[in-house]
């Protein structure tokens, strides 16, 4: 009986083994073939000597010193810092000597009306009363003024009678002498801009808005720099938002510092700080651009008087230049009277003289205020502000 049970167990085990082999074979047939991995061949390495073998002598490899080893380059910065804006190049203004002579062609309108008009009338064969009335009318139209016109006509009448015959050259010489005499060649027309013991020379620039006051201040800075002066600018026109920016731009172009304050700030305080800065920097001249009108109800003239008084705490004000628009004619004279009542005007700047046929305003405004024209504006260029020279001005009016 035991043999029978043993035989049954052996038969069951054999059947299970055969069944397992069959199932395993089927699975192998169903599985996809394995992809063969690429064979990576390692570089040959020296074989270590086996037991009993002699070791091969070591081979010497080239070696580099620390100094010969090149360090890896530093990685470039991904984001470079933005480059700082380059400072504006400082310009060198044209010399002022003889500038009016170089700009004489700009007076063509005044030349045709005043100079050539007078020469044409004086060249007539018979100078009767009608002709002299035309000469007088030409002078009045050119804004010479009533009293100066009458003086000039009387002198011309006398000299023409004495002269007798009148060649073109003689008439031109005669007219030149009389016009130069009328304008005044002996007046002191130098802008006082030289540093003195008290500190820098202080120049106040006054005038109503619209006459080119801030631009004139910037151009005057160029004139002074061209003459070798160190200049500080004071932007005391706080009414116009762009006035301080405009003046600072003019200053940067010639290397002059601009002292400014907040919009609507106290003009007298800014003028005071500008003079203080000029003293600290050892400047030769401080130019103060004042307001032509104000935010407040305070009168403009009262404010200008205050500016002058505050600045005088540092020292005297050397110049008060009144800027007038030559194209306004008699209206400019009204403005001149008002300013002269408040601040002591020491000189006149006539702008836009190239845009008017009324060149006689030079004579009229000098007679009205009793102060000389010191500068004239003859264009929109940066160097079109010229020191006034009576002889050169008259030559430009009457031509060669």
mmCIF file of C-alpha atoms in Angstrom:
data_model
loop_
_atom_site.group_PDB
_atom_site.id
_atom_site.type_symbol
_atom_site.label_atom_id
_atom_site.label_comp_id
_atom_site.label_asym_id
_atom_site.label_seq_id
_atom_site.Cartn_x
_atom_site.Cartn_y
_atom_site.Cartn_z
ATOM 1 C CA UNK A 1 0.000 0.000 0.000
ATOM 2 C CA UNK A 2 2.813 2.397 0.783
ATOM 3 C CA UNK A 3 4.309 1.769 -2.642
ATOM 4 C CA UNK A 4 1.024 2.698 -4.301
ATOM 5 C CA UNK A 5 0.825 6.054 -2.462
ATOM 6 C CA UNK A 6 4.439 6.815 -3.327
ATOM 7 C CA UNK A 7 3.801 6.094 -6.984
ATOM 8 C CA UNK A 8 0.774 8.427 -7.012
ATOM 9 C CA UNK A 9 2.790 11.284 -5.448
ATOM 10 C CA UNK A 10 5.579 10.808 -7.981
ATOM 11 C CA UNK A 11 3.071 10.869 -10.822
ATOM 12 C CA UNK A 12 1.441 14.094 -9.540
ATOM 13 C CA UNK A 13 4.814 15.813 -9.198
ATOM 14 C CA UNK A 14 5.824 14.759 -12.703
ATOM 15 C CA UNK A 15 2.578 16.013 -14.193
ATOM 16 C CA UNK A 16 2.993 19.412 -12.425
ATOM 17 C CA UNK A 17 6.541 19.773 -13.647
ATOM 18 C CA UNK A 18 5.545 18.996 -17.235
ATOM 19 C CA UNK A 19 2.663 21.526 -17.047
ATOM 20 C CA UNK A 20 5.018 24.228 -15.701
ATOM 21 C CA UNK A 21 7.464 23.666 -18.518
ATOM 22 C CA UNK A 22 4.709 24.016 -21.107
ATOM 23 C CA UNK A 23 3.374 27.280 -19.632
ATOM 24 C CA UNK A 24 6.877 28.774 -19.372
ATOM 25 C CA UNK A 25 7.582 27.958 -23.004
ATOM 26 C CA UNK A 26 4.438 29.664 -24.171
ATOM 27 C CA UNK A 27 5.284 32.838 -22.186
ATOM 28 C CA UNK A 28 8.701 32.962 -23.735
ATOM 29 C CA UNK A 29 7.235 32.824 -27.198
ATOM 30 C CA UNK A 30 4.801 35.680 -26.413
ATOM 31 C CA UNK A 31 7.371 38.085 -24.893
ATOM 32 C CA UNK A 32 9.027 40.476 -27.436
ATOM 33 C CA UNK A 33 12.704 40.043 -27.958
ATOM 34 C CA UNK A 34 14.806 42.203 -25.674
ATOM 35 C CA UNK A 35 16.631 45.071 -27.398
ATOM 36 C CA UNK A 36 20.285 44.714 -27.142
ATOM 37 C CA UNK A 37 21.991 47.595 -25.332
ATOM 38 C CA UNK A 38 24.891 49.226 -27.166
ATOM 39 C CA UNK A 39 28.171 47.836 -26.135
ATOM 40 C CA UNK A 40 30.384 50.536 -24.621
ATOM 41 C CA UNK A 41 34.005 49.815 -24.912
ATOM 42 C CA UNK A 42 36.003 51.217 -22.061
ATOM 43 C CA UNK A 43 39.468 52.506 -22.732
ATOM 44 C CA UNK A 44 42.093 49.869 -22.114
ATOM 45 C CA UNK A 45 43.491 49.993 -18.652
ATOM 46 C CA UNK A 46 46.832 48.610 -17.741
ATOM 47 C CA UNK A 47 46.537 45.077 -16.473
ATOM 48 C CA UNK A 48 47.605 44.549 -12.964
ATOM 49 C CA UNK A 49 50.415 42.016 -12.731
ATOM 50 C CA UNK A 50 49.315 38.608 -11.672
ATOM 51 C CA UNK A 51 50.916 36.695 -8.887
ATOM 52 C CA UNK A 52 54.442 35.759 -9.810
ATOM 53 C CA UNK A 53 54.726 38.310 -12.654
ATOM 54 C CA UNK A 54 57.034 41.294 -12.445
ATOM 55 C CA UNK A 55 55.392 44.685 -12.432
ATOM 56 C CA UNK A 56 56.047 46.830 -15.515
ATOM 57 C CA UNK A 57 58.015 50.041 -14.895
ATOM 58 C CA UNK A 58 55.646 53.062 -14.452
ATOM 59 C CA UNK A 59 55.369 55.367 -17.452
ATOM 60 C CA UNK A 60 55.951 59.066 -16.796
ATOM 61 C CA UNK A 61 53.080 61.350 -17.869
ATOM 62 C CA UNK A 62 53.612 65.060 -18.671
ATOM 63 C CA UNK A 63 52.649 67.299 -15.775
ATOM 64 C CA UNK A 64 51.869 71.085 -15.633
ATOM 65 C CA UNK A 65 52.653 73.501 -12.892
ATOM 66 C CA UNK A 66 49.990 75.632 -11.167
ATOM 67 C CA UNK A 67 51.054 78.656 -13.192
ATOM 68 C CA UNK A 68 50.571 76.738 -16.471
ATOM 69 C CA UNK A 69 47.045 75.623 -15.701
ATOM 70 C CA UNK A 70 44.506 77.922 -17.359
ATOM 71 C CA UNK A 71 41.607 78.910 -15.182
ATOM 72 C CA UNK A 72 38.152 78.731 -16.729
ATOM 73 C CA UNK A 73 36.866 82.041 -17.989
ATOM 74 C CA UNK A 74 34.421 83.838 -15.714
ATOM 75 C CA UNK A 75 30.852 83.514 -16.978
ATOM 76 C CA UNK A 76 29.564 86.647 -18.670
ATOM 77 C CA UNK A 77 26.949 88.590 -16.779
ATOM 78 C CA UNK A 78 23.554 87.886 -18.196
ATOM 79 C CA UNK A 79 22.246 91.383 -17.582
ATOM 80 C CA UNK A 80 24.621 94.275 -17.826
ATOM 81 C CA UNK A 81 23.903 97.417 -15.832
ATOM 82 C CA UNK A 82 22.536 100.223 -18.015
ATOM 83 C CA UNK A 83 25.216 102.673 -19.053
ATOM 84 C CA UNK A 84 25.003 106.100 -17.441
ATOM 85 C CA UNK A 85 24.010 108.882 -19.860
ATOM 86 C CA UNK A 86 27.006 110.802 -21.081
ATOM 87 C CA UNK A 87 27.312 114.365 -19.844
ATOM 88 C CA UNK A 88 26.451 116.942 -22.512
ATOM 89 C CA UNK A 89 29.484 118.280 -24.319
ATOM 90 C CA UNK A 90 30.419 121.787 -23.236
ATOM 91 C CA UNK A 91 30.314 124.162 -26.185
ATOM 92 C CA UNK A 92 32.809 126.927 -26.881
ATOM 93 C CA UNK A 93 30.867 130.084 -27.824
ATOM 94 C CA UNK A 94 32.016 132.339 -30.619
ATOM 95 C CA UNK A 95 34.098 135.344 -29.551
ATOM 96 C CA UNK A 96 32.059 138.483 -28.945
ATOM 97 C CA UNK A 97 34.543 140.943 -30.439
ATOM 98 C CA UNK A 98 33.142 142.178 -33.752
ATOM 99 C CA UNK A 99 30.064 139.968 -33.471
ATOM 100 C CA UNK A 100 27.704 142.769 -34.517
ATOM 101 C CA UNK A 101 29.762 143.292 -37.680
ATOM 102 C CA UNK A 102 29.417 139.587 -38.504
ATOM 103 C CA UNK A 103 25.653 139.776 -37.973
ATOM 104 C CA UNK A 104 25.043 142.986 -39.911
ATOM 105 C CA UNK A 105 23.155 141.173 -42.662
ATOM 106 C CA UNK A 106 20.411 140.417 -40.092
ATOM 107 C CA UNK A 107 19.447 144.096 -40.104
ATOM 108 C CA UNK A 108 18.251 144.022 -43.706
ATOM 109 C CA UNK A 109 14.669 145.044 -42.838
ATOM 110 C CA UNK A 110 15.760 148.059 -40.795
ATOM 111 C CA UNK A 111 18.297 148.893 -43.484
ATOM 112 C CA UNK A 112 15.691 149.058 -46.235
ATOM 113 C CA UNK A 113 13.310 151.173 -44.167
ATOM 114 C CA UNK A 114 15.586 153.571 -42.340
ATOM 115 C CA UNK A 115 19.030 153.678 -43.879
ATOM 116 C CA UNK A 116 18.283 153.239 -47.569
ATOM 117 C CA UNK A 117 15.048 155.209 -47.255
ATOM 118 C CA UNK A 118 16.886 158.251 -45.889
ATOM 119 C CA UNK A 119 19.678 157.982 -48.472
ATOM 120 C CA UNK A 120 17.150 157.810 -51.270
ATOM 121 C CA UNK A 121 15.352 160.950 -50.068
ATOM 122 C CA UNK A 122 18.543 162.912 -49.445
ATOM 123 C CA UNK A 123 19.793 162.058 -52.942
ATOM 124 C CA UNK A 124 16.979 163.935 -54.637
ATOM 125 C CA UNK A 125 18.071 166.862 -56.780
ATOM 126 C CA UNK A 126 15.788 169.337 -55.002
ATOM 127 C CA UNK A 127 15.171 169.000 -51.273
ATOM 128 C CA UNK A 128 11.940 170.953 -50.858
ATOM 129 C CA UNK A 129 9.624 171.002 -47.855
ATOM 130 C CA UNK A 130 7.743 167.953 -49.055
ATOM 131 C CA UNK A 131 10.989 165.959 -49.168
ATOM 132 C CA UNK A 132 11.946 167.032 -45.646
ATOM 133 C CA UNK A 133 8.498 165.993 -44.437
ATOM 134 C CA UNK A 134 9.049 162.584 -46.008
ATOM 135 C CA UNK A 135 12.410 162.323 -44.251
ATOM 136 C CA UNK A 136 10.724 163.197 -40.961
ATOM 137 C CA UNK A 137 7.982 160.639 -41.585
ATOM 138 C CA UNK A 138 10.564 157.935 -42.353
ATOM 139 C CA UNK A 139 12.294 158.582 -39.029
ATOM 140 C CA UNK A 140 9.040 158.548 -37.071
ATOM 141 C CA UNK A 141 7.905 155.341 -38.771
ATOM 142 C CA UNK A 142 11.184 153.730 -37.706
ATOM 143 C CA UNK A 143 10.365 154.615 -34.061
ATOM 144 C CA UNK A 144 13.163 157.125 -33.658
ATOM 145 C CA UNK A 145 10.868 159.308 -31.581
ATOM 146 C CA UNK A 146 9.524 162.833 -32.053
ATOM 147 C CA UNK A 147 12.226 164.865 -30.292
ATOM 148 C CA UNK A 148 15.190 162.934 -31.756
ATOM 149 C CA UNK A 149 13.591 163.141 -35.225
ATOM 150 C CA UNK A 150 13.253 166.901 -35.063
ATOM 151 C CA UNK A 151 16.866 167.271 -33.907
ATOM 152 C CA UNK A 152 18.171 165.064 -36.714
ATOM 153 C CA UNK A 153 16.146 166.800 -39.435
ATOM 154 C CA UNK A 154 17.347 170.244 -38.327
ATOM 155 C CA UNK A 155 20.998 169.162 -38.347
ATOM 156 C CA UNK A 156 20.613 167.497 -41.745
ATOM 157 C CA UNK A 157 19.016 170.641 -43.209
ATOM 158 C CA UNK A 158 21.917 172.796 -41.999
ATOM 159 C CA UNK A 159 24.651 170.455 -43.175
ATOM 160 C CA UNK A 160 23.086 169.855 -46.605
ATOM 161 C CA UNK A 161 22.931 173.622 -47.216
ATOM 162 C CA UNK A 162 26.578 173.996 -46.239
ATOM 163 C CA UNK A 163 27.629 170.987 -48.273
ATOM 164 C CA UNK A 164 26.062 172.225 -51.496
ATOM 165 C CA UNK A 165 26.646 169.464 -54.015
ATOM 166 C CA UNK A 166 25.782 166.014 -52.711
ATOM 167 C CA UNK A 167 27.500 162.915 -54.083
ATOM 168 C CA UNK A 168 26.309 159.507 -52.842
ATOM 169 C CA UNK A 169 29.487 159.036 -50.792
ATOM 170 C CA UNK A 170 29.164 162.466 -49.212
ATOM 171 C CA UNK A 171 25.542 161.844 -48.301
ATOM 172 C CA UNK A 172 26.347 158.478 -46.801
ATOM 173 C CA UNK A 173 29.143 159.973 -44.714
ATOM 174 C CA UNK A 174 26.917 162.830 -43.623
ATOM 175 C CA UNK A 175 24.055 160.558 -42.615
ATOM 176 C CA UNK A 176 26.402 158.182 -40.799
ATOM 177 C CA UNK A 177 27.893 160.964 -38.690
ATOM 178 C CA UNK A 178 24.494 162.310 -37.712
ATOM 179 C CA UNK A 179 23.009 158.902 -36.826
ATOM 180 C CA UNK A 180 26.035 157.932 -34.730
ATOM 181 C CA UNK A 181 25.794 161.267 -32.956
ATOM 182 C CA UNK A 182 22.072 160.684 -32.346
ATOM 183 C CA UNK A 183 22.643 157.211 -30.886
ATOM 184 C CA UNK A 184 25.599 158.313 -28.794
ATOM 185 C CA UNK A 185 29.047 156.825 -29.218
ATOM 186 C CA UNK A 186 30.450 157.896 -25.856
ATOM 187 C CA UNK A 187 28.033 155.968 -23.626
ATOM 188 C CA UNK A 188 29.379 153.154 -21.444
ATOM 189 C CA UNK A 189 27.950 150.017 -23.031
ATOM 190 C CA UNK A 190 30.074 147.424 -21.214
ATOM 191 C CA UNK A 191 28.112 144.882 -19.159
ATOM 192 C CA UNK A 192 29.642 145.022 -15.671
ATOM 193 C CA UNK A 193 30.427 141.356 -15.139
ATOM 194 C CA UNK A 194 33.863 141.353 -13.506
ATOM 195 C CA UNK A 195 34.303 139.908 -10.021
ATOM 196 C CA UNK A 196 35.113 142.450 -7.311
ATOM 197 C CA UNK A 197 36.110 142.426 -3.638
ATOM 198 C CA UNK A 198 32.560 141.810 -2.379
ATOM 199 C CA UNK A 199 32.203 138.737 -4.585
ATOM 200 C CA UNK A 200 30.871 138.001 -8.050
ATOM 201 C CA UNK A 201 29.205 140.652 -10.154
ATOM 202 C CA UNK A 202 25.417 140.294 -9.918
ATOM 203 C CA UNK A 203 23.271 140.930 -13.002
ATOM 204 C CA UNK A 204 19.465 140.997 -12.757
ATOM 205 C CA UNK A 205 17.597 140.401 -16.013
ATOM 206 C CA UNK A 206 14.105 141.910 -15.947
ATOM 207 C CA UNK A 207 11.245 142.317 -18.409
ATOM 208 C CA UNK A 208 7.727 141.123 -19.144
ATOM 209 C CA UNK A 209 7.011 137.615 -20.391
ATOM 210 C CA UNK A 210 7.221 137.094 -24.124
ATOM 211 C CA UNK A 211 10.189 139.348 -24.827
ATOM 212 C CA UNK A 212 12.681 136.458 -24.800
ATOM 213 C CA UNK A 213 14.013 137.161 -21.301
ATOM 214 C CA UNK A 214 15.051 133.622 -20.310
ATOM 215 C CA UNK A 215 16.576 132.969 -23.716
ATOM 216 C CA UNK A 216 18.434 136.264 -23.485
ATOM 217 C CA UNK A 217 19.798 135.268 -20.059
ATOM 218 C CA UNK A 218 21.084 132.004 -21.514
ATOM 219 C CA UNK A 219 22.651 133.765 -24.482
ATOM 220 C CA UNK A 220 24.217 136.359 -22.187
ATOM 221 C CA UNK A 221 25.821 133.500 -20.256
ATOM 222 C CA UNK A 222 27.405 132.392 -23.531
ATOM 223 C CA UNK A 223 28.642 135.949 -24.167
ATOM 224 C CA UNK A 224 30.291 136.091 -20.737
ATOM 225 C CA UNK A 225 31.789 132.602 -21.017
ATOM 226 C CA UNK A 226 33.203 133.551 -24.417
ATOM 227 C CA UNK A 227 34.882 136.515 -22.694
ATOM 228 C CA UNK A 228 36.460 134.230 -20.086
ATOM 229 C CA UNK A 229 33.960 134.633 -17.220
ATOM 230 C CA UNK A 230 32.852 131.864 -14.828
ATOM 231 C CA UNK A 231 29.060 132.130 -14.591
ATOM 232 C CA UNK A 232 26.350 130.903 -12.189
ATOM 233 C CA UNK A 233 22.695 131.159 -13.262
ATOM 234 C CA UNK A 234 19.747 131.797 -10.943
ATOM 235 C CA UNK A 235 16.347 130.582 -12.179
ATOM 236 C CA UNK A 236 14.165 133.030 -10.228
ATOM 237 C CA UNK A 237 11.346 132.954 -12.787
ATOM 238 C CA UNK A 238 9.183 130.458 -10.897
ATOM 239 C CA UNK A 239 5.932 131.378 -12.632
ATOM 240 C CA UNK A 240 6.616 129.481 -15.854
ATOM 241 C CA UNK A 241 7.149 125.766 -15.295
ATOM 242 C CA UNK A 242 9.569 125.474 -18.213
ATOM 243 C CA UNK A 243 11.637 128.558 -17.379
ATOM 244 C CA UNK A 244 14.020 126.797 -14.970
ATOM 245 C CA UNK A 245 14.465 123.807 -17.305
ATOM 246 C CA UNK A 246 15.114 126.119 -20.222
ATOM 247 C CA UNK A 247 17.706 128.139 -18.318
ATOM 248 C CA UNK A 248 19.418 124.998 -17.016
ATOM 249 C CA UNK A 249 19.747 123.684 -20.560
ATOM 250 C CA UNK A 250 21.433 126.923 -21.619
ATOM 251 C CA UNK A 251 23.781 126.679 -18.656
ATOM 252 C CA UNK A 252 24.758 123.053 -19.286
ATOM 253 C CA UNK A 253 25.762 123.878 -22.843
ATOM 254 C CA UNK A 254 28.512 126.220 -21.620
ATOM 255 C CA UNK A 255 29.341 124.549 -18.308
ATOM 256 C CA UNK A 256 27.504 127.051 -16.074
ATOM 257 C CA UNK A 257 25.673 125.809 -12.991
ATOM 258 C CA UNK A 258 21.994 126.715 -12.517
ATOM 259 C CA UNK A 259 20.469 127.289 -9.075
ATOM 260 C CA UNK A 260 16.739 126.615 -9.096
ATOM 261 C CA UNK A 261 13.846 125.959 -6.724
ATOM 262 C CA UNK A 262 10.337 124.503 -6.776
ATOM 263 C CA UNK A 263 7.724 125.782 -9.184
ATOM 264 C CA UNK A 264 5.910 128.704 -7.607
ATOM 265 C CA UNK A 265 8.695 129.157 -5.040
ATOM 266 C CA UNK A 266 9.947 132.451 -3.671
ATOM 267 C CA UNK A 267 11.963 134.213 -6.414
ATOM 268 C CA UNK A 268 13.922 136.296 -3.888
ATOM 269 C CA UNK A 269 15.033 133.159 -2.025
ATOM 270 C CA UNK A 270 16.305 131.555 -5.241
ATOM 271 C CA UNK A 271 18.143 134.726 -6.227
ATOM 272 C CA UNK A 272 19.723 134.834 -2.762
ATOM 273 C CA UNK A 273 20.851 131.188 -3.031
ATOM 274 C CA UNK A 274 22.264 131.788 -6.517
ATOM 275 C CA UNK A 275 24.470 134.633 -5.292
ATOM 276 C CA UNK A 276 25.499 132.550 -2.271
ATOM 277 C CA UNK A 277 26.478 129.709 -4.608
ATOM 278 C CA UNK A 278 28.387 132.119 -6.832
ATOM 279 C CA UNK A 279 30.396 133.317 -3.835
ATOM 280 C CA UNK A 280 31.150 129.733 -2.766
ATOM 281 C CA UNK A 281 32.292 128.700 -6.249
ATOM 282 C CA UNK A 282 34.370 131.808 -6.849
ATOM 283 C CA UNK A 283 32.311 132.758 -9.890
ATOM 284 C CA UNK A 284 32.878 135.987 -11.777
ATOM 285 C CA UNK A 285 29.231 136.674 -12.580
ATOM 286 C CA UNK A 286 25.810 135.605 -11.283
ATOM 287 C CA UNK A 287 22.960 136.049 -13.784
ATOM 288 C CA UNK A 288 19.471 136.068 -12.238
ATOM 289 C CA UNK A 289 16.500 135.524 -14.534
ATOM 290 C CA UNK A 290 13.456 137.130 -12.887
ATOM 291 C CA UNK A 291 9.748 136.592 -13.425
ATOM 292 C CA UNK A 292 7.643 138.592 -15.846
ATOM 293 C CA UNK A 293 4.460 137.859 -13.913
ATOM 294 C CA UNK A 294 3.552 136.038 -10.702
ATOM 295 C CA UNK A 295 1.260 133.357 -9.291
ATOM 296 C CA UNK A 296 0.303 135.506 -6.348
ATOM 297 C CA UNK A 297 -1.592 138.774 -6.132
ATOM 298 C CA UNK A 298 1.595 140.561 -5.164
ATOM 299 C CA UNK A 299 2.505 143.152 -7.741
ATOM 300 C CA UNK A 300 5.306 142.186 -10.103
ATOM 301 C CA UNK A 301 7.173 145.406 -9.431
ATOM 302 C CA UNK A 302 6.984 144.874 -5.660
ATOM 303 C CA UNK A 303 8.433 141.394 -6.123
ATOM 304 C CA UNK A 304 11.284 142.690 -8.273
ATOM 305 C CA UNK A 305 12.085 145.290 -5.619
ATOM 306 C CA UNK A 306 12.168 142.511 -3.028
ATOM 307 C CA UNK A 307 14.513 140.387 -5.160
ATOM 308 C CA UNK A 308 16.910 143.302 -5.492
ATOM 309 C CA UNK A 309 16.856 144.057 -1.750
ATOM 310 C CA UNK A 310 17.446 140.420 -0.780
ATOM 311 C CA UNK A 311 20.325 140.011 -3.210
ATOM 312 C CA UNK A 312 21.937 143.177 -1.868
ATOM 313 C CA UNK A 313 22.389 141.415 1.495
ATOM 314 C CA UNK A 314 25.352 139.678 -0.173
ATOM 315 C CA UNK A 315 26.608 142.779 -1.936
ATOM 316 C CA UNK A 316 25.649 145.361 -4.547
ATOM 317 C CA UNK A 317 23.702 144.560 -7.711
ATOM 318 C CA UNK A 318 26.047 145.555 -10.532
ATOM 319 C CA UNK A 319 23.651 145.490 -13.487
ATOM 320 C CA UNK A 320 19.905 145.561 -14.038
ATOM 321 C CA UNK A 321 19.300 144.759 -17.695
ATOM 322 C CA UNK A 322 15.847 145.460 -19.104
ATOM 323 C CA UNK A 323 14.913 143.166 -22.001
ATOM 324 C CA UNK A 324 12.613 144.732 -24.598
ATOM 325 C CA UNK A 325 11.108 143.293 -27.757
ATOM 326 C CA UNK A 326 12.157 145.643 -30.582
ATOM 327 C CA UNK A 327 9.074 144.714 -32.607
ATOM 328 C CA UNK A 328 6.689 146.209 -30.009
ATOM 329 C CA UNK A 329 7.847 149.771 -30.672
ATOM 330 C CA UNK A 330 6.157 152.334 -28.452
ATOM 331 C CA UNK A 331 4.603 149.621 -26.246
ATOM 332 C CA UNK A 332 8.122 148.697 -25.248
ATOM 333 C CA UNK A 333 8.716 152.253 -24.106
ATOM 334 C CA UNK A 334 5.678 152.056 -21.819
ATOM 335 C CA UNK A 335 7.078 148.873 -20.259
ATOM 336 C CA UNK A 336 10.450 150.561 -19.855
ATOM 337 C CA UNK A 337 8.936 153.454 -17.886
ATOM 338 C CA UNK A 338 7.192 151.091 -15.448
ATOM 339 C CA UNK A 339 10.311 149.018 -14.748
ATOM 340 C CA UNK A 340 12.505 152.087 -14.388
ATOM 341 C CA UNK A 341 10.279 153.344 -11.561
ATOM 342 C CA UNK A 342 10.976 150.249 -9.432
ATOM 343 C CA UNK A 343 14.527 149.124 -10.150
ATOM 344 C CA UNK A 344 17.415 151.224 -11.354
ATOM 345 C CA UNK A 345 17.822 150.123 -14.960
ATOM 346 C CA UNK A 346 21.490 150.257 -15.981
ATOM 347 C CA UNK A 347 21.253 148.864 -19.492
ATOM 348 C CA UNK A 348 18.878 147.726 -22.213
ATOM 349 C CA UNK A 349 18.793 144.538 -24.256
ATOM 350 C CA UNK A 350 16.809 144.803 -27.502
ATOM 351 C CA UNK A 351 15.701 141.419 -28.813
ATOM 352 C CA UNK A 352 14.275 140.522 -32.235
ATOM 353 C CA UNK A 353 15.916 143.545 -33.825
ATOM 354 C CA UNK A 354 16.369 141.484 -36.994
ATOM 355 C CA UNK A 355 12.591 141.054 -37.310
ATOM 356 C CA UNK A 356 11.569 144.697 -37.413
ATOM 357 C CA UNK A 357 11.913 147.661 -39.720
ATOM 358 C CA UNK A 358 11.877 149.959 -36.687
ATOM 359 C CA UNK A 359 15.581 150.175 -35.992
ATOM 360 C CA UNK A 360 15.092 153.658 -34.580
ATOM 361 C CA UNK A 361 13.813 152.127 -31.330
ATOM 362 C CA UNK A 362 17.462 152.124 -30.243
ATOM 363 C CA UNK A 363 17.426 155.910 -30.165
ATOM 364 C CA UNK A 364 13.959 156.245 -28.630
ATOM 365 C CA UNK A 365 14.488 153.885 -25.694
ATOM 366 C CA UNK A 366 17.818 155.442 -24.809
ATOM 367 C CA UNK A 367 16.230 158.897 -24.772
ATOM 368 C CA UNK A 368 13.299 157.625 -22.716
ATOM 369 C CA UNK A 369 15.355 155.963 -19.962
ATOM 370 C CA UNK A 370 18.621 157.815 -20.183
ATOM 371 C CA UNK A 371 20.520 154.506 -20.178
ATOM 372 C CA UNK A 372 22.391 152.871 -23.071
ATOM 373 C CA UNK A 373 21.494 149.890 -25.194
ATOM 374 C CA UNK A 374 24.163 147.343 -24.287
ATOM 375 C CA UNK A 375 23.116 144.210 -26.183
ATOM 376 C CA UNK A 376 20.992 143.444 -29.234
ATOM 377 C CA UNK A 377 19.457 140.164 -30.373
ATOM 378 C CA UNK A 378 19.709 139.511 -34.090
ATOM 379 C CA UNK A 379 18.350 136.002 -34.595
ATOM 380 C CA UNK A 380 17.390 132.669 -33.061
ATOM 381 C CA UNK A 381 20.890 131.198 -32.972
ATOM 382 C CA UNK A 382 22.763 130.600 -29.721
ATOM 383 C CA UNK A 383 25.408 133.212 -30.565
ATOM 384 C CA UNK A 384 23.103 135.844 -32.080
ATOM 385 C CA UNK A 385 23.256 138.152 -29.063
ATOM 386 C CA UNK A 386 25.815 140.859 -29.764
ATOM 387 C CA UNK A 387 27.323 143.732 -27.770
ATOM 388 C CA UNK A 388 25.920 146.934 -29.213
ATOM 389 C CA UNK A 389 28.341 149.095 -31.200
ATOM 390 C CA UNK A 390 26.822 152.351 -32.573
ATOM 391 C CA UNK A 391 29.227 152.645 -35.510
ATOM 392 C CA UNK A 392 28.723 149.055 -36.660
ATOM 393 C CA UNK A 393 24.959 149.390 -36.177
ATOM 394 C CA UNK A 394 24.721 152.528 -38.327
ATOM 395 C CA UNK A 395 26.958 150.971 -41.003
ATOM 396 C CA UNK A 396 24.557 148.043 -41.131
ATOM 397 C CA UNK A 397 21.594 150.412 -41.491
ATOM 398 C CA UNK A 398 22.887 152.565 -44.338
ATOM 399 C CA UNK A 399 24.963 149.914 -46.128
ATOM 400 C CA UNK A 400 28.348 150.275 -47.754
#
